[in-house]
Coordinates of N, CA and C in Angstrom, one line a residue:
X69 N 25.5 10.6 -21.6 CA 24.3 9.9 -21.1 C 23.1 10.7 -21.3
X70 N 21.5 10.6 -21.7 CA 20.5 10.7 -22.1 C 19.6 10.6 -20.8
X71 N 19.0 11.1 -20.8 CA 18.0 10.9 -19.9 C 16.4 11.7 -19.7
X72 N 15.3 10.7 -20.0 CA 14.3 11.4 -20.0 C 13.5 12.1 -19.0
X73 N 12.6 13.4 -19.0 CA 12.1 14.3 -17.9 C 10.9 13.8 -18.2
X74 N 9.8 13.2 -17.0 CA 8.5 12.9 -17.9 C 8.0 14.8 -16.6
X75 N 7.1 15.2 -16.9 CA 7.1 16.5 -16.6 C 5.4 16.9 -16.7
X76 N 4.6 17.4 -15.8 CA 3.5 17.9 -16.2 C 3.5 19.5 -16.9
X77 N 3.1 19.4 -18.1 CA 2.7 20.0 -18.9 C 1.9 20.7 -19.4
X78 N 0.8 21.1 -18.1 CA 0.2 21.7 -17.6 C 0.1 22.7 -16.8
X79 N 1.1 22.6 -16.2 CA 1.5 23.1 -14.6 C 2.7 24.2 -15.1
X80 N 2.5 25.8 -14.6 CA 2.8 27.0 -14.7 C 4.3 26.4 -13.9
X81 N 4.5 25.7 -12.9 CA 5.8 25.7 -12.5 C 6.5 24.8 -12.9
X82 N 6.3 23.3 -13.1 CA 6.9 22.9 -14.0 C 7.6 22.9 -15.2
X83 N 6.2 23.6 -16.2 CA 6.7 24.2 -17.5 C 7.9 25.0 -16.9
X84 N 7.5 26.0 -16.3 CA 8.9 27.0 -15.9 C 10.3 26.5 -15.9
X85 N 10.2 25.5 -15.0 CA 11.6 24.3 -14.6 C 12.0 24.1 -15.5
X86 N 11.3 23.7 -16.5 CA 12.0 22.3 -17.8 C 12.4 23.8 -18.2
X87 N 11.6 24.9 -18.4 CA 12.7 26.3 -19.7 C 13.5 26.2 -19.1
X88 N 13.9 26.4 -18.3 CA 15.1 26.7 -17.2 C 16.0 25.6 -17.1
X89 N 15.4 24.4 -17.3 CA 16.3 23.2 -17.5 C 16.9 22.9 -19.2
X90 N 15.8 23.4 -19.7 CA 16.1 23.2 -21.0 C 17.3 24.3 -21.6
X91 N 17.1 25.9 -21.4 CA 17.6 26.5 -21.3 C 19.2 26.3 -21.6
X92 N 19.4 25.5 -19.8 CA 20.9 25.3 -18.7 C 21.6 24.1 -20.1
X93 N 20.4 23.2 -20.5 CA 21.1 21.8 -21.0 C 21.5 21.6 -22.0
X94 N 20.2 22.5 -23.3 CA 20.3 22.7 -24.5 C 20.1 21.3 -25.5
X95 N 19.3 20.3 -24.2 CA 19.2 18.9 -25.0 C 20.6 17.9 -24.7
X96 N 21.6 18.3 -24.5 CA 22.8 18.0 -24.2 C 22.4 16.3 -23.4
X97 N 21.9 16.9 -22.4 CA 21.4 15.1 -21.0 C 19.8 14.9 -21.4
X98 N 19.1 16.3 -21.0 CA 17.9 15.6 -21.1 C 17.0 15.9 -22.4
X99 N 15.8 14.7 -22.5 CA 14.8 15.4 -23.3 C 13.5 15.0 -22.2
X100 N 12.2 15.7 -23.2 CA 11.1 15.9 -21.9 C 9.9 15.2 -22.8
X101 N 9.3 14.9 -21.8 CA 8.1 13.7 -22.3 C 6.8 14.7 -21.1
X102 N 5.4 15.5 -21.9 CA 4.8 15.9 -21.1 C 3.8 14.6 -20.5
X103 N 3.4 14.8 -19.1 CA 2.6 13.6 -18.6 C 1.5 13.7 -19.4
X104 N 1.2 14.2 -20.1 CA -0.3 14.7 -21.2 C 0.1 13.9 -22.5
X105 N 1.1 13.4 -22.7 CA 1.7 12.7 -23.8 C 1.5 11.2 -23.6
X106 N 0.4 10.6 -23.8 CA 0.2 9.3 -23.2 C 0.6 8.3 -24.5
X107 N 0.2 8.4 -25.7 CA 1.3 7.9 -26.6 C 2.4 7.3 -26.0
X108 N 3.4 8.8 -25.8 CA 4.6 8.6 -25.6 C 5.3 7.7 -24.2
X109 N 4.2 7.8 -23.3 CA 4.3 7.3 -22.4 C 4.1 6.0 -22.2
X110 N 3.2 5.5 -23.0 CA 2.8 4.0 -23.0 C 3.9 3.3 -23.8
X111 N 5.6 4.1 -24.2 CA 6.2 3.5 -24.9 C 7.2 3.0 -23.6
X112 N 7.0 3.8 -22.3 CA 8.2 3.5 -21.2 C 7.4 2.7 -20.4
X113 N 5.8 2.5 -20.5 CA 5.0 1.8 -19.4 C 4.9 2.2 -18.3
X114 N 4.4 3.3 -18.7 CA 4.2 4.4 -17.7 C 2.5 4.8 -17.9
X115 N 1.4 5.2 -17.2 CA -0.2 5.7 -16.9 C 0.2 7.0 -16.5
X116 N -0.6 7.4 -16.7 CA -1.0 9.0 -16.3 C -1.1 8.8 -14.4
X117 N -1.8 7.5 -14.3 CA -1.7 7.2 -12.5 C -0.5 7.4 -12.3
X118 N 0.8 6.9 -13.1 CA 2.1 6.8 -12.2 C 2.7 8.2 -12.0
X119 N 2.1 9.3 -13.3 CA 3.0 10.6 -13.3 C 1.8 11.0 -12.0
X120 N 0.9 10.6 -11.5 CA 0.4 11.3 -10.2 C 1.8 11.5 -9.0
X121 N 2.3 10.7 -8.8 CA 3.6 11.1 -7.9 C 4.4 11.7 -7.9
X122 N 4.4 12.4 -8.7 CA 5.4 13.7 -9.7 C 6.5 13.4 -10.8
X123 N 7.2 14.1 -10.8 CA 8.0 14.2 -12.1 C 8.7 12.5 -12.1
X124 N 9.3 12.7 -13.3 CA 9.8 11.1 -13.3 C 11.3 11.5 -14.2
X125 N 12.2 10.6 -13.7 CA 13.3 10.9 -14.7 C 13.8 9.2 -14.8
X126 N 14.1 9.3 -15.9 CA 14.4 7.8 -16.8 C 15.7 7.9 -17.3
X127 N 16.5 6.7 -17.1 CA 18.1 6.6 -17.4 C 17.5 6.2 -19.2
X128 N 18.0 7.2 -20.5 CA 17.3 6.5 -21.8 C 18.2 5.1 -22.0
X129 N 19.1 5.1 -21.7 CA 20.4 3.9 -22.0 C 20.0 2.5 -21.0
X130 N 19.4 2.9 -20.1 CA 18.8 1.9 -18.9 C 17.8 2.5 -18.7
X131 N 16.2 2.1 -19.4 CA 15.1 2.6 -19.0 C 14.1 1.8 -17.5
X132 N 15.1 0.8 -16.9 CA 14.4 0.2 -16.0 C 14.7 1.3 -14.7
X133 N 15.8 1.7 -15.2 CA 16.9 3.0 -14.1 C 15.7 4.0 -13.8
X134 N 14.7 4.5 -12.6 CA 14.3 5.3 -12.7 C 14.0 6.3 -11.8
X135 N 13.7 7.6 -11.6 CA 13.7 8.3 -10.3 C 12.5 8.9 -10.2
X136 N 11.5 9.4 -9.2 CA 10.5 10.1 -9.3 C 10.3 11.0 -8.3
X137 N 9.6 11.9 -7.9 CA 9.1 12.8 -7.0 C 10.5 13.9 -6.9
X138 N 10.8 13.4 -5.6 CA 12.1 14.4 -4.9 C 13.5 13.9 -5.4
X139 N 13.4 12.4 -5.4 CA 14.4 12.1 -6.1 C 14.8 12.1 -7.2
X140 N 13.7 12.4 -8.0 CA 14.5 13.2 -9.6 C 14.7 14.1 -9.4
X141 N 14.5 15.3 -9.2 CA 14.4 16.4 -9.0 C 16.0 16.6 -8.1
X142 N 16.7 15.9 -6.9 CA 18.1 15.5 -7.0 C 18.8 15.2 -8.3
X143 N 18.5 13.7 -8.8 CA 19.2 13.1 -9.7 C 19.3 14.1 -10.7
X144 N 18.5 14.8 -11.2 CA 18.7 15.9 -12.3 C 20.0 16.8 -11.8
X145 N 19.6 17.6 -10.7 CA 20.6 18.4 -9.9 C 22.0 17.8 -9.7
X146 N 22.2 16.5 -9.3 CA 22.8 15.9 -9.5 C 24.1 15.7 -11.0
X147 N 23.0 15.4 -12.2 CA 23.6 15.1 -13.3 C 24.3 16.8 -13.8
X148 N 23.4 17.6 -13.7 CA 24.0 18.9 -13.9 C 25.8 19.6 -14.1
X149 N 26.1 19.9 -14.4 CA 27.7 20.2 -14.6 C 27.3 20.9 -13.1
X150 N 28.5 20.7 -12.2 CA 28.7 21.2 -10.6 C 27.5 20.7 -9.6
X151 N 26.4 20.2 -10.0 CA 25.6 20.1 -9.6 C 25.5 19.0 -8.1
X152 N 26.9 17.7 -8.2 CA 26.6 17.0 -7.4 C 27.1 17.4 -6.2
X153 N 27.9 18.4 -6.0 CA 28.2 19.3 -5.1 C 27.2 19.5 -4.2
X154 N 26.6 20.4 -4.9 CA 25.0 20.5 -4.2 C 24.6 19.8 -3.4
X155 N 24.1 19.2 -4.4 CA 23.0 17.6 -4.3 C 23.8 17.1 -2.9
X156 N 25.1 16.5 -2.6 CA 25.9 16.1 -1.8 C 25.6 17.0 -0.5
X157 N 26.0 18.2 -0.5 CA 26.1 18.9 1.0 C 24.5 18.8 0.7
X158 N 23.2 19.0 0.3 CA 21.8 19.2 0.4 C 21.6 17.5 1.7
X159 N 21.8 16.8 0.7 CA 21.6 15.0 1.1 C 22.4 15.2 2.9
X160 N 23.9 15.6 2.9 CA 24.3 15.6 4.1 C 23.9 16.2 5.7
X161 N 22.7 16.8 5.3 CA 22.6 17.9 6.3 C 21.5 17.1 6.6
X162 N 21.2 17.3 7.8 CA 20.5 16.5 8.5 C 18.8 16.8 8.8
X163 N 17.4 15.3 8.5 CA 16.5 16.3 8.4 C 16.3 16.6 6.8
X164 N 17.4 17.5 6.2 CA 16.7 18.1 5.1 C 16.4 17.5 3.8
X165 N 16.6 15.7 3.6 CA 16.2 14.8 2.5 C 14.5 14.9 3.2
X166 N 14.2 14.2 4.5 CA 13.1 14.5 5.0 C 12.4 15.2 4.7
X167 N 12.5 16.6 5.1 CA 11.5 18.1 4.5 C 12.1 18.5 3.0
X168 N 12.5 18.4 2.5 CA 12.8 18.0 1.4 C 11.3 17.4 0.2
X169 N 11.6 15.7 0.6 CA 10.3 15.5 0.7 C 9.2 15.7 0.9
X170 N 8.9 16.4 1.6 CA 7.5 16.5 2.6 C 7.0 18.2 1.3
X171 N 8.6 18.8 1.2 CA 7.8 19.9 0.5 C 7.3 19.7 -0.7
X172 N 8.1 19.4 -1.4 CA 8.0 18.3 -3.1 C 7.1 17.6 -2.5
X173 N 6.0 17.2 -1.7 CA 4.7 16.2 -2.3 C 3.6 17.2 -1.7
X174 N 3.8 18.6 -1.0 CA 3.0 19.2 -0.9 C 3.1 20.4 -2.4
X175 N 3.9 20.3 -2.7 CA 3.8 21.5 -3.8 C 3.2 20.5 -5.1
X176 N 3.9 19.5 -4.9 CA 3.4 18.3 -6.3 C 1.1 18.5 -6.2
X177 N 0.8 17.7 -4.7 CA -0.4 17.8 -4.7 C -1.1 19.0 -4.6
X178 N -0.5 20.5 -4.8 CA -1.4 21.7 -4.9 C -1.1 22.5 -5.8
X179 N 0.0 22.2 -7.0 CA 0.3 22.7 -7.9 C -0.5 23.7 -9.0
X180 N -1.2 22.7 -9.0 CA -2.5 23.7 -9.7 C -3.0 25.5 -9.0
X181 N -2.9 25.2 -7.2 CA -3.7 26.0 -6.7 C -2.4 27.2 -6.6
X182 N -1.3 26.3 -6.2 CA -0.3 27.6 -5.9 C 0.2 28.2 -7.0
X183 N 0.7 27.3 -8.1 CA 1.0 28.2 -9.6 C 0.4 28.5 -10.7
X184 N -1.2 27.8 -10.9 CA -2.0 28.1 -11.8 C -1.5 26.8 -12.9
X185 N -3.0 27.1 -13.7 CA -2.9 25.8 -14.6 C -2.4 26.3 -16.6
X186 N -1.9 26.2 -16.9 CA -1.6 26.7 -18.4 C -3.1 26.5 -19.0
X187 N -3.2 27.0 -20.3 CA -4.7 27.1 -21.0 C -4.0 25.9 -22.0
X188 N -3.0 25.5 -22.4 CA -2.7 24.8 -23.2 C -1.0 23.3 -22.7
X189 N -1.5 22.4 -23.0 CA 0.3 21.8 -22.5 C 1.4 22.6 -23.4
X190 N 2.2 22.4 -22.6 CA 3.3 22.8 -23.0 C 4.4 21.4 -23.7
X191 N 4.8 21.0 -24.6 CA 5.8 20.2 -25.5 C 7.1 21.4 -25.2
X192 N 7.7 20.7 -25.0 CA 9.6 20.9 -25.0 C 10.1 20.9 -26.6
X193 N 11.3 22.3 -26.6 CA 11.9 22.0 -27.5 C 12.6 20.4 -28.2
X194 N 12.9 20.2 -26.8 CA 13.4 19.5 -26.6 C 12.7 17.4 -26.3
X195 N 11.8 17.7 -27.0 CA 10.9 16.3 -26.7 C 11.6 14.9 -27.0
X196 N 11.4 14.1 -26.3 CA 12.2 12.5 -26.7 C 11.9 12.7 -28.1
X197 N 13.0 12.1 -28.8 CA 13.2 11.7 -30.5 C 12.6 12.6 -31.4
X198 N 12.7 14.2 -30.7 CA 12.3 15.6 -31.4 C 13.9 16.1 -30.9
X199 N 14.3 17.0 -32.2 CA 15.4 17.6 -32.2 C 15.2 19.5 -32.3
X200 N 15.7 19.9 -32.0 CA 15.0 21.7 -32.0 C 15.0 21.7 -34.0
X201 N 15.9 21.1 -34.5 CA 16.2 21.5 -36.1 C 14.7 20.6 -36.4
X202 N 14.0 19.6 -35.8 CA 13.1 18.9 -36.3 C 11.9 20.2 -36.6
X203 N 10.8 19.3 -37.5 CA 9.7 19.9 -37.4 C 8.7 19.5 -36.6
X204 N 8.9 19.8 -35.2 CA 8.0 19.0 -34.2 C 7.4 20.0 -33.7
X205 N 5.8 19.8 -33.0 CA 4.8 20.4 -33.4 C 4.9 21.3 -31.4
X206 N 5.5 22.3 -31.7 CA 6.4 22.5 -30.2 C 5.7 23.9 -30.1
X207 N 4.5 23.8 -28.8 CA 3.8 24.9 -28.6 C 4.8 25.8 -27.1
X208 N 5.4 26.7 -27.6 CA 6.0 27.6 -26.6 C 5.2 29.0 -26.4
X209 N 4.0 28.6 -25.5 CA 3.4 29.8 -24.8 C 4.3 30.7 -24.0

């Protein structure tokens, strides 16, 4: 199964995540769509207003399927090899979906201030319907 990361592309911790996701995946589950990619985004019917809420993850096989903020940020953890382990004891413990939340929409709205803003977006090796063997135009600061 496929599944898309829409991701700001801008953002020093973000970018960090997706290497680190990208890294772990190798393209395998996901590919990444920067929120700066409005093109690309106006193909899922998605605004730059919606990526205000944070990240977004899209089932590609069922694009009505979709998760955003804290809950992708699971669902990813989730899809992960061992990952639903996690995800499972995290969800069980009491309270911590709660603050959970509350941290993910405080780091989402100050991102800029806590991790700094890139001079340039960041594109994924790994971009929807871009392949690493492709010639896609893939800025890795």
């Amino acid at each position: 199964m496929k599944y898309n990361v829409i991701y700001d592309g801008n953002c020093n911790l973000c970018v960090t995540l997706v290497q680190l996701l990208e890294n772990l995946d190798r393209g395998e589950r996901f590919e990444y769509i920067s929120m700066q990619d409005l093109e690309e985004l106006k193909r899922f019917g998605i605004s730059s207003g919606d990526c205000e809420m944070g990240m977004i993850l899209i089932d590609a096989q069922n694009p009505e399927k979709r998760w955003q903020g804290s809950d992708a940020a699971e669902e990813i953890g989730r899809i992960l090899p061992a990952g639903e382990v996690f995800v499972a004891a995290y969800r069980a413990m009491p309270g911590m979906k709660w603050m959970g939340d509350r941290v993910y929409e405080q780091v989402r709205d100050n991102r800029y201030t806590l991790f700094g803003k890139r001079s340039s977006t960041y594109k994924s090796v790994y971009a929807v319907g871009c392949r690493a063997i492709d010639n896609c135009d893939n800025s890795k600061d």
